[in-house]
Coordinates of C-alpha atoms and ligand atoms in Angstrom, one line a residue:
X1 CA 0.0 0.0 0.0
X2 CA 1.4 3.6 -0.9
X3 CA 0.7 6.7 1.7
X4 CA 1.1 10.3 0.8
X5 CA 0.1 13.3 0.1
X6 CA -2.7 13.2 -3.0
X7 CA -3.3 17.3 -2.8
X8 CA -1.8 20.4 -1.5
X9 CA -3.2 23.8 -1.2
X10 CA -1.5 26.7 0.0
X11 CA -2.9 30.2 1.4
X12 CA -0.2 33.2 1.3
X13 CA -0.7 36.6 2.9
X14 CA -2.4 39.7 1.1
X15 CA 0.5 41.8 1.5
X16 CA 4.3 41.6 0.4
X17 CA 7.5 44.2 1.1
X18 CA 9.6 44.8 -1.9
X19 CA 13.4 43.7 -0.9
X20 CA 14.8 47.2 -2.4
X21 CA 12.0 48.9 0.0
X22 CA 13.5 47.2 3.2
X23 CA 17.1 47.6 2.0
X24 CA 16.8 51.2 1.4
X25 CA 15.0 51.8 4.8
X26 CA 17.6 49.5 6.8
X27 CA 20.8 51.0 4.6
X28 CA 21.8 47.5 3.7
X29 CA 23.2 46.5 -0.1
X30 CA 20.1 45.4 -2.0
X31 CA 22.2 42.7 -3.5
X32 CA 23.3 41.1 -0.2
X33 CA 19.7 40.8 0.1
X34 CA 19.0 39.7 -3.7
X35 CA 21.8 37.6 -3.9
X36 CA 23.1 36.8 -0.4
X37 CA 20.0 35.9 1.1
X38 CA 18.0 35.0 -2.1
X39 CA 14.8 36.9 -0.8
X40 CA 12.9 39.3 -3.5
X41 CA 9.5 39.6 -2.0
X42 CA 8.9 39.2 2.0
X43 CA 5.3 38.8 2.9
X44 CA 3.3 40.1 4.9
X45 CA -0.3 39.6 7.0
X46 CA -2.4 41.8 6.8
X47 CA -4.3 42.7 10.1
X48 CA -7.1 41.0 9.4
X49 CA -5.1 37.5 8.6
X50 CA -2.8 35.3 11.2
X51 CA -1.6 31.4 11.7
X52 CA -5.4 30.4 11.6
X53 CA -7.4 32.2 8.8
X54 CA -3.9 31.0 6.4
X55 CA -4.8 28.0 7.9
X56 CA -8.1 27.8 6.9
X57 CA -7.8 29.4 3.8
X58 CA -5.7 26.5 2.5
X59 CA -8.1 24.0 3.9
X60 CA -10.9 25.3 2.2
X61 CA -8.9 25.7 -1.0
X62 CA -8.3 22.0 -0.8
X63 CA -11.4 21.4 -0.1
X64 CA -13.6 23.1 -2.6
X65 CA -10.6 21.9 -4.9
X66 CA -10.8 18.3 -4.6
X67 CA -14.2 17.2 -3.6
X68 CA -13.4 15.8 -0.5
X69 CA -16.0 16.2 2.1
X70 CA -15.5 16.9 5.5
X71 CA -16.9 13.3 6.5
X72 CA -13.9 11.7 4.8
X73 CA -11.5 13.4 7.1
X74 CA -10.9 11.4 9.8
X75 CA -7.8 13.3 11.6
X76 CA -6.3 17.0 10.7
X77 CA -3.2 18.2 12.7
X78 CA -2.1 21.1 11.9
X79 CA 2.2 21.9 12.5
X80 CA 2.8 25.9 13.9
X81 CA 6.0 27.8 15.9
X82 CA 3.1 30.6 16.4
X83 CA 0.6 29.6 18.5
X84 CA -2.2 32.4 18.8
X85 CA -2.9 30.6 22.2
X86 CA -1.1 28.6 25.2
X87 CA -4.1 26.3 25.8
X88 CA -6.8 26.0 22.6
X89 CA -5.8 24.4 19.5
X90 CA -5.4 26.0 16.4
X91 CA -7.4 23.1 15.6
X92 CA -10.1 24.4 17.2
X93 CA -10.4 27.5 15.4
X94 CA -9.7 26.3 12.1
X95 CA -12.6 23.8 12.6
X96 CA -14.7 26.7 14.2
X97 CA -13.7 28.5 10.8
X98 CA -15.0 25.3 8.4
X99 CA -18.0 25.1 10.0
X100 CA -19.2 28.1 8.6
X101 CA -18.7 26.8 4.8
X102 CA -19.6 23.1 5.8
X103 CA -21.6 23.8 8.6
X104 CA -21.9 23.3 12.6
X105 CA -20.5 20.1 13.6
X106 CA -19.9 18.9 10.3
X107 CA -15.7 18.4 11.6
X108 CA -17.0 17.7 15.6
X109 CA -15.6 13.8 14.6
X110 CA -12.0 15.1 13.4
X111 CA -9.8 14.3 15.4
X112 CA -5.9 15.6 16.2
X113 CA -4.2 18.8 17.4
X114 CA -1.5 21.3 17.0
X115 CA 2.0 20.2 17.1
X116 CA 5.3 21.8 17.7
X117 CA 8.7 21.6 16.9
X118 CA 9.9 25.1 15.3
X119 CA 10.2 24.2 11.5
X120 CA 10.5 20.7 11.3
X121 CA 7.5 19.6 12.8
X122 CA 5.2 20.0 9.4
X123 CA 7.5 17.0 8.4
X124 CA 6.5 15.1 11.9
X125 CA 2.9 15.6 11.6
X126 CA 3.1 14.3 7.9
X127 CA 4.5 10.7 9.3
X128 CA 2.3 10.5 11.7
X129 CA -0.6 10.9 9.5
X130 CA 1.1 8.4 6.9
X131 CA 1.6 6.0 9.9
X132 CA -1.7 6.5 11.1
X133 CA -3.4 5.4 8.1
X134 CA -0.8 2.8 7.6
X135 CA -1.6 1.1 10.8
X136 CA -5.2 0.7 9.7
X137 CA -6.2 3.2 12.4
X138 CA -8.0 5.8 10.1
X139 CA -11.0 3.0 9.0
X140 CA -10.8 4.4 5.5
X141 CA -10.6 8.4 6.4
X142 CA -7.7 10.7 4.7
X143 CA -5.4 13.1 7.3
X144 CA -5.9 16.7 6.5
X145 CA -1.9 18.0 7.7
X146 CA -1.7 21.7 7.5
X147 CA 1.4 23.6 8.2
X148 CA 0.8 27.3 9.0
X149 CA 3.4 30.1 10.3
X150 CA 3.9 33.8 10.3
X151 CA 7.9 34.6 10.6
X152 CA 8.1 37.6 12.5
X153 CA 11.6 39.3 13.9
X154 CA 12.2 42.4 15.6
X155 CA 12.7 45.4 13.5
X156 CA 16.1 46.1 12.2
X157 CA 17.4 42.6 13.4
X158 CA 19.6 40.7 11.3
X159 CA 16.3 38.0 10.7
X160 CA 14.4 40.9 9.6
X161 CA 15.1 40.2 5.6
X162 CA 14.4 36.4 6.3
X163 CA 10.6 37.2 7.2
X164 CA 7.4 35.6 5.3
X165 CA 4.5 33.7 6.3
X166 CA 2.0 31.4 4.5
X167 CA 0.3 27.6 5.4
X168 CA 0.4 24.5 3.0
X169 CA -2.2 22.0 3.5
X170 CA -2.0 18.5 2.3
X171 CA -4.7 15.9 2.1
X172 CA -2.8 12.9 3.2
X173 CA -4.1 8.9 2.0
X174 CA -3.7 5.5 0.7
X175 CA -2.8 5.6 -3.6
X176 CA -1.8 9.2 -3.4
X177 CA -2.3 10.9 -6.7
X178 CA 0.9 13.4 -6.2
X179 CA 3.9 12.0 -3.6
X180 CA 4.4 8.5 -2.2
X181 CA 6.8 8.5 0.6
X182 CA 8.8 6.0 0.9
X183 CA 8.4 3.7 3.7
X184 CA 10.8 2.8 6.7
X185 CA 13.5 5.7 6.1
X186 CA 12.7 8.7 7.4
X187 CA 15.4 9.5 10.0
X188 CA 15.2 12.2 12.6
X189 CA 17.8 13.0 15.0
X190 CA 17.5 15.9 18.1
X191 CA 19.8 18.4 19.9
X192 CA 19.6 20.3 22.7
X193 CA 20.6 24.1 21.3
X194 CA 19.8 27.6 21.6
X195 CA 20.2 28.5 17.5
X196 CA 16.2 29.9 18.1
X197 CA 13.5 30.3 20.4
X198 CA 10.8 32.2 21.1
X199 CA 10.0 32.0 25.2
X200 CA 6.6 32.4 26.6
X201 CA 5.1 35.9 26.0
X202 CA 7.9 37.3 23.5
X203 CA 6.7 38.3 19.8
X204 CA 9.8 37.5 18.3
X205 CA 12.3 35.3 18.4
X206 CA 15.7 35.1 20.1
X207 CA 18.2 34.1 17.8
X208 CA 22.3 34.1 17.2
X209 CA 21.8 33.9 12.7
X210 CA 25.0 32.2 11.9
X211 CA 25.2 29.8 14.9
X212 CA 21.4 28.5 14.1
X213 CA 23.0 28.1 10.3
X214 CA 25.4 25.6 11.6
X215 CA 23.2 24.3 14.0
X216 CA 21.0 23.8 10.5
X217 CA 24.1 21.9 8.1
X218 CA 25.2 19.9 11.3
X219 CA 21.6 18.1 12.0
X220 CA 20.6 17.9 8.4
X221 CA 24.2 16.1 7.4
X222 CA 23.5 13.8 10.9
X223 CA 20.1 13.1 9.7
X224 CA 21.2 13.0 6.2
X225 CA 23.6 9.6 7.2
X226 CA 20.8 8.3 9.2
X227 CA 18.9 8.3 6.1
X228 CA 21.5 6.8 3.8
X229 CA 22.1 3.8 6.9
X230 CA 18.4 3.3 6.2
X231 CA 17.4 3.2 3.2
X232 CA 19.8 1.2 2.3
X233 CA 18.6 -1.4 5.0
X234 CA 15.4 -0.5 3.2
X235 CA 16.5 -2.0 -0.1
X236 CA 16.5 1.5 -1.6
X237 CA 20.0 2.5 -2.1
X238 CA 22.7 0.4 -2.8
X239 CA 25.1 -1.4 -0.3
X240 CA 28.7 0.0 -0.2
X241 CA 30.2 2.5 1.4
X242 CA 30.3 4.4 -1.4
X243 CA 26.9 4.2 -2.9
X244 CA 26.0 8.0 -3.2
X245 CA 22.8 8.9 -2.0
X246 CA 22.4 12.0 -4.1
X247 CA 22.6 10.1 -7.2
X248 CA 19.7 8.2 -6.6
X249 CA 17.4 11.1 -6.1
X250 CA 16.1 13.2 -8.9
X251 CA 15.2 16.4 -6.3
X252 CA 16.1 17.7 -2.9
X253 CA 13.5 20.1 -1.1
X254 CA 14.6 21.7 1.9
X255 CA 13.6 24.2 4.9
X256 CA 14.4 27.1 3.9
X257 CA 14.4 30.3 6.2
X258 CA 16.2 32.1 3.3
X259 CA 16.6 30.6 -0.3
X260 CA 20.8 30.9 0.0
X261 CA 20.4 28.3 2.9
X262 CA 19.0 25.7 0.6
X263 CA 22.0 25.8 -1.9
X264 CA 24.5 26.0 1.3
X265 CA 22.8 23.4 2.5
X266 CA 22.9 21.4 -0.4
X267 CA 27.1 21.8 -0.9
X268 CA 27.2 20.2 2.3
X269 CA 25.2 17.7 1.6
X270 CA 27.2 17.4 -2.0
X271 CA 30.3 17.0 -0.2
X272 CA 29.2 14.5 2.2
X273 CA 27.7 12.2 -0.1
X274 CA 30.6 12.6 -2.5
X275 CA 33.5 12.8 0.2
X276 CA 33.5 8.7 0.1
X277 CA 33.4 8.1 -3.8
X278 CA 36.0 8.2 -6.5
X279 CA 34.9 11.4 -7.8
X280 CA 35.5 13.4 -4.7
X281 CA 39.2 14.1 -5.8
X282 CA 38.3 15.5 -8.7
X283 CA 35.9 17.6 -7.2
X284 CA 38.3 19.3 -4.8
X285 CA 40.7 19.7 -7.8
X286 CA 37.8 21.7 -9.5
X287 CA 37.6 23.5 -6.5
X288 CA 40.7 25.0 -5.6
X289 CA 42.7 21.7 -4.7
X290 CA 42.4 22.6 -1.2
X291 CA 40.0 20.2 0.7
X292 CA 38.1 21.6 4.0
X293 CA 39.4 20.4 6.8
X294 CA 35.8 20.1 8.7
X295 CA 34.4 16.8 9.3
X296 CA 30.6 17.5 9.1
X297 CA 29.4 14.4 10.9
X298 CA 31.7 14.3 13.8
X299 CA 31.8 18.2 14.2
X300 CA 30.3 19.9 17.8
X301 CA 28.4 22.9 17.1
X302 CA 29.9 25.0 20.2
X303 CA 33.2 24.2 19.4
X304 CA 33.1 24.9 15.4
X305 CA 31.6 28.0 15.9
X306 CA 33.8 29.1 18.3
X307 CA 36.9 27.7 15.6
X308 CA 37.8 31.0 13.3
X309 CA 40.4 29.8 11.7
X310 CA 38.7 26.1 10.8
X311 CA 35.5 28.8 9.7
X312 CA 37.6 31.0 7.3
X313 CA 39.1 27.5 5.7
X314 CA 35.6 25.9 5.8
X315 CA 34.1 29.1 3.7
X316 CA 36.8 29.3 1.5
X317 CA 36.1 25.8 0.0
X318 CA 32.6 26.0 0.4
X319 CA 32.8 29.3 -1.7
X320 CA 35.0 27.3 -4.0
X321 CA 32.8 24.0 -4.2
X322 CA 29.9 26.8 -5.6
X323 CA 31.5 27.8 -8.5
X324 CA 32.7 24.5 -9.7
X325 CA 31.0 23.0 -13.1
X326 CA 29.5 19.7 -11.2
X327 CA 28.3 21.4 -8.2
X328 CA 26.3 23.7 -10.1
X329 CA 25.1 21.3 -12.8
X330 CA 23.6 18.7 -9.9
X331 CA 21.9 22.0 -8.2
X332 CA 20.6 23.3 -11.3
X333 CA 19.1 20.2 -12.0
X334 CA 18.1 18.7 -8.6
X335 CA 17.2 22.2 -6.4
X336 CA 17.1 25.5 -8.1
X337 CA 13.5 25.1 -8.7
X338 CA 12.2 24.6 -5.3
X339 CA 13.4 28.4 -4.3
X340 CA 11.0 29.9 -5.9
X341 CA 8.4 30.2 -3.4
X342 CA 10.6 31.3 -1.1
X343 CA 12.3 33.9 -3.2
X344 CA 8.8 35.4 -3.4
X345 CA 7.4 35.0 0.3
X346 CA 10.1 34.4 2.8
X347 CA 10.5 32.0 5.4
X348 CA 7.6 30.2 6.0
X349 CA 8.6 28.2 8.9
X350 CA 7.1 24.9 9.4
X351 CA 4.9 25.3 5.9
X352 CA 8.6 25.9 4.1
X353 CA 10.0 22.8 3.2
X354 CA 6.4 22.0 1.9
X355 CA 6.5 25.4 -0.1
X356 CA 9.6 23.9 -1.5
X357 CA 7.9 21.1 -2.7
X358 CA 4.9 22.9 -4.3
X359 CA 7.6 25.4 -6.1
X360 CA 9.3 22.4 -7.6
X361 CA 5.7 20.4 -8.7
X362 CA 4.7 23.5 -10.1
X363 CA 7.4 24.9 -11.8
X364 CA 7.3 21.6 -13.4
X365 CA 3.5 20.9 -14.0
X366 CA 3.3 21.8 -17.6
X367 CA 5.9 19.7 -18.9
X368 CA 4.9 16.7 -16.9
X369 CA 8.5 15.2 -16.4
X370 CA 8.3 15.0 -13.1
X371 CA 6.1 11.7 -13.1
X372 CA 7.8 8.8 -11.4
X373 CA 10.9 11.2 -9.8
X374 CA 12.4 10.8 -6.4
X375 CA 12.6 13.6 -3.8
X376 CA 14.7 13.9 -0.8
X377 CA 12.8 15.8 1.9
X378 CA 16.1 18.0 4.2
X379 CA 13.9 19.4 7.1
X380 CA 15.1 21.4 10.1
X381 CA 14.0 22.8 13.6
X382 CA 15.4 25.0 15.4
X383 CA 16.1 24.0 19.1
X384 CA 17.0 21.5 17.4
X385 CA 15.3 18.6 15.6
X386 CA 16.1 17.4 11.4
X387 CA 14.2 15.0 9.8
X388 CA 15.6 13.4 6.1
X389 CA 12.9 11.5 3.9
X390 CA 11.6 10.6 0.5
X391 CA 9.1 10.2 -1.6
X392 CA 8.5 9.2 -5.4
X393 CA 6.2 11.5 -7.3
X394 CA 3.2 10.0 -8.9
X395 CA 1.8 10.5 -12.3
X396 CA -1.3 12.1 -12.0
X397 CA 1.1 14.7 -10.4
X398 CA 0.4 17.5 -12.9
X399 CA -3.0 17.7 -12.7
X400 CA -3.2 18.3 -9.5
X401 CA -0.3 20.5 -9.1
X402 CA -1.7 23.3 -11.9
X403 CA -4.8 23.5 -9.0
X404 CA -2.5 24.8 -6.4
X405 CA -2.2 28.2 -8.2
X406 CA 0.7 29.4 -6.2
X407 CA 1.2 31.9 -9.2
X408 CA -2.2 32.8 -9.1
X409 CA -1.7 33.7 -5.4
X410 CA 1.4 35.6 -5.2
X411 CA 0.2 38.2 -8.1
X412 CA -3.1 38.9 -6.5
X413 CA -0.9 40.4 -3.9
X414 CA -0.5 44.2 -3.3
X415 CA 2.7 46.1 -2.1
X416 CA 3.3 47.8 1.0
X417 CA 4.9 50.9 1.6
X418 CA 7.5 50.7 4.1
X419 CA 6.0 53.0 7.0
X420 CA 2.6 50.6 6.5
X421 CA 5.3 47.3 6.7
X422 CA 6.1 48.9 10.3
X423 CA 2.5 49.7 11.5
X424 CA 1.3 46.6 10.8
X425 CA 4.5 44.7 12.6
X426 CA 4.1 46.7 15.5
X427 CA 0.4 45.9 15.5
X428 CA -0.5 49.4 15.2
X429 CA -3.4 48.5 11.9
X430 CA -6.7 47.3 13.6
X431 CA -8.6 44.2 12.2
X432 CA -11.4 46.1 11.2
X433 CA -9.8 48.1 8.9
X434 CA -7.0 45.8 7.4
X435 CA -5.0 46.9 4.2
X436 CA -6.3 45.5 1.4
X437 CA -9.6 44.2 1.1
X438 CA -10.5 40.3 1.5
X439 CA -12.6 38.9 -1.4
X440 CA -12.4 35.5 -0.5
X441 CA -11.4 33.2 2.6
X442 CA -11.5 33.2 6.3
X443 CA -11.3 37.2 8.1
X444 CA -10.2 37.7 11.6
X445 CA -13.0 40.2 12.8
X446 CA -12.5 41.0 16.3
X447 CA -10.4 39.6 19.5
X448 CA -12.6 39.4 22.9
X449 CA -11.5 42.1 25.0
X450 CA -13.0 41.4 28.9
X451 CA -14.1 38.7 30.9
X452 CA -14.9 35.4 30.3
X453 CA -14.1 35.8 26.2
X454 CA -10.6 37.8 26.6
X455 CA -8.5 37.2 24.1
X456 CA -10.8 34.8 22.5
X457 CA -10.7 35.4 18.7
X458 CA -13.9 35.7 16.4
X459 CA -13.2 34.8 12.8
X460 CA -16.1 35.5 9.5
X461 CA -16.1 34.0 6.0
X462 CA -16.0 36.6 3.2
X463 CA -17.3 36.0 -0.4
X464 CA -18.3 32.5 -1.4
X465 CA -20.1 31.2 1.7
X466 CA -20.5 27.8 0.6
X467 CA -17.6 25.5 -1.1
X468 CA -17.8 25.2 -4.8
X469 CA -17.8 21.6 -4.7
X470 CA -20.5 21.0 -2.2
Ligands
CAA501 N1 26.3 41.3 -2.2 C1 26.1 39.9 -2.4 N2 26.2 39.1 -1.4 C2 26.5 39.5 -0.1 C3 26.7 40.9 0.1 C4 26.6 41.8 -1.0 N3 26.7 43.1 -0.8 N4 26.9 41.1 1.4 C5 26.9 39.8 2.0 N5 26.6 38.9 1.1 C6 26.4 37.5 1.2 C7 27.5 36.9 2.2 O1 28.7 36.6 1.6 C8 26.7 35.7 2.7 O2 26.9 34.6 1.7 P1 27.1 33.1 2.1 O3 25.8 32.6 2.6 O4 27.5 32.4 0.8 O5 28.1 33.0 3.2 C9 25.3 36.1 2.7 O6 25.2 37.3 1.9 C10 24.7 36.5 4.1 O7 25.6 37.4 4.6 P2 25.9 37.5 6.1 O8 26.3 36.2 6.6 O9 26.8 38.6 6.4 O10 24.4 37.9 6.6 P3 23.8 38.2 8.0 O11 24.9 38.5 9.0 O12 22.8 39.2 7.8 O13 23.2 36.8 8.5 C11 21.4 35.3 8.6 C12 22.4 36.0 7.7 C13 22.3 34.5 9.7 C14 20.7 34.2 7.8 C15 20.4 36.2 9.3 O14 19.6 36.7 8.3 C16 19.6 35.6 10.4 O15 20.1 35.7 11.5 N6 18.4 35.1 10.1 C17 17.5 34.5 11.1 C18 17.9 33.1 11.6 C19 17.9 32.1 10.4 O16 17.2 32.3 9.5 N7 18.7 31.0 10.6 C20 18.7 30.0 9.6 C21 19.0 28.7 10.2 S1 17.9 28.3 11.5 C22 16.5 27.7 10.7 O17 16.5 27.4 9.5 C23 15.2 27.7 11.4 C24 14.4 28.9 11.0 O18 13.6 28.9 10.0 C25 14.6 30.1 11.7

């Protein structure tokens, strides 16, 4: 029996903030942003959207898209690193939120709840629902698995650039029409580190930028072995010490907080997949001659960071390993496509390695090549938790894909001028008079303000009250 995902929607904010806006405003080079970080269009929420109406947005999409009714749902967990509450499921209000389109108690037998693990844990909540209908729990039912996050940083931080926000949802089932995953490899592994957090009561996050980027290569590399141990147990790779496990794989989607991360994190996933084959001398040739001296696998991430000099001779072959023919020919080929997305909307935290994926499908959807294709899912938390899988795409992909519209989406979007970017981060725009007008999808309307409803948030449906479908 194949498990995966067999649609995605997504749902991206109203608003977006022109990279050249922010540079000008902060005095920073546009091309460090353009080209160092990768990011062209950050967006933005608008006052009347958050974690739950994206949320719902994409599970209507999905909904009205497909056909599937609410009664064939049998579990929907939904993956967030911003919680609009300590206690009550987002769950809860995105289901609050259906009901008006489906109506009242139409999801009360849908089970699941809101899970948590900074970025990476869009990736857990997928297995779980694959597992879950595996085991024969789900009596038939599909897992709705939505993945929703607003990246927010303080103003004039060095995170600031890396902002976005947006939710992917994915109907999740047996003889998926777009992405098997491939059973008994996933590999996780988990840390202990302060790369990023966000304690009780702060906005933003507390961060240190370059240590959370090694805190990023390290896991994925030790996550990325896991996986090549296991699938080759598996029956999926090779055996051999040298088998390479890049070669078997047609695509590599990762988290990305910042597009430049993926094709960072991808040279270091080059390397240590080619480091053991014949090739690998040739490859440093290419590069310089000069191999780094870091040992990826093996590496502690206080005591690299804190190592200048192994740093500076780390970079220089990394900067090296970029420019060479065969690096660039296998990212061209394998991951340049799944940046879009994030080029256009940010970081999307926990929905981002998912964005990835719908970037690659749809970048790819007219010319239908992508049928039968395996992809190698690189996910990372902060805090810190990565998670390596795969999964084979299926042929009715295209189809399918073309409905996501995630081109559609990002040009119905309007520009923000750079004093309106800061009202609406300080919170300063009220709900009831947001920035651009909602035609369509879920509204927040009002947050309680006394008593026994403080804080409690009330949520409309604009436009089409009932799903097209129905
Ligand atoms: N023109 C072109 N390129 C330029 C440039 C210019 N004028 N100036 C700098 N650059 C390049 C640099 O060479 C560098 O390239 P490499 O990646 O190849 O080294 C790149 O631009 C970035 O430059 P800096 O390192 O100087 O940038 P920075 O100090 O502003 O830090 C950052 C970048 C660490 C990502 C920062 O934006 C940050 O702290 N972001 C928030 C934390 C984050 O996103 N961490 C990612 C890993 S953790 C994670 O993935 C979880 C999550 O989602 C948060």
């Amino acid at each position: 029996m194949h498990v995966g995902i067999d649609e995605m929607s997504i749902s991206v904010p109203k608003l977006y903030l022109r990279y050249e806006d922010l540079a000008e405003a902060r005095q920073i080079d546009p091309a460090k942003l353009k080209h160092g970080i990768g990011v062209e269009k950050m967006a933005v929420p608008d006052a009347d959207e958050d974690v739950a109406t994206l949320a719902a947005d994409a599970c209507l999409r999905l909904l009205r898209g497909s056909g599937v009714r609410p009664d064939d749902i049998g579990r929907l967990t939904i993956a967030t690193e911003s919680s609009l509450d300590e206690a009550k499921a987002l769950n809860a209000y995105v289901i609050g939120m259906l009901e008006q389109a489906y109506g009242g108690g139409s999801f009360a037998h849908c089970g699941g709840a809101e899970m948590k693990f900074a970025c990476v844990a869009g990736s857990y909540a997928l297995h779980d629902a694959a597992n879950w209908i595996r085991a024969g729990e789900s009596e038939g039912k599909c897992a709705l698995v939505v993945a929703t996050d607003v990246a927010k940083y303080a103003l004039g931080s060095s995170g600031e650039y890396t902002q976005g926000g947006g939710a992917v949802a994915m109907l999740v089932k047996e003889e998926p029409r777009l992405l098997a995953l491939d059973p008994k490899v996933a590999s996780a592994v988990v840390a202990d580190h302060r790369d990023f957090f966000r304690p009780m009561g702060f906005v933003t996050p507390v961060f240190d930028g370059h240590y959370s980027n090694w805190a990023y290569i390290l896991q994925v590399v030790r996550a990325f072995n896991a996986y090549r141990a296991r699938a080759r147990a598996a029956g999926l790779l090779r055996a051999g010490d040298s088998a390479s496990v890049l070669e078997a794989m047609d695509h590599v989607v990762f988290h990305l907080p910042y597009p430049k991360m993926g094709k960072n994190a991808f040279a270091y996933l080059f390397r240590e997949d080619k480091r053991s084959t014949p090739q690998w001398e040739e490859i440093v040739r290419q590069s310089g001659g000069e191999d780094s001296p870091l040992s990826l696998d093996e590496a502690d991430l206080d005591d690299l960071t804190g190592d200048r000099s192994l740093l500076e001779r780390d970079n220089a072959f990394r900067k090296a390993l970029l420019k060479t023919e065969v690096f660039d020919q296998s990212f061209s080929a394998k991951v340049a496509d799944s940046l879009y997305g994030c080029s256009q909307l940010g970081n999307l935290y926990s929905a981002a390695i998912f964005m990835s994926l719908v970037s690659l499908l749809e970048r790819n959807a007219e010319r239908e090549g992508l049928a039968g294709k395996r992809v190698l899912f690189c996910s990372y938390g902060s805090g810190s938790s990565a998670m390596v899988y795969s999964g084979v795409i299926q042929p009715g992909y295209a189809q399918v894909a073309k409905q996501i519209e995630l081109e559609k989406q990002l040009s119905a979007r309007q520009s923000l001028d750079f004093t309106t970017y800061e009202k609406l981060h300080q919170g300063t725009v009220l709900c009831s008079s947001p920035i651009k007008r909602k035609e369509w999808g879920f509204q927040l309307r009002r947050v309680g303000g006394e008593g026994v409803t403080r804080g409690l948030r009330y949520y409309a449906l604009v436009g089409d009250p009932v799903p097209a479908s129905s």
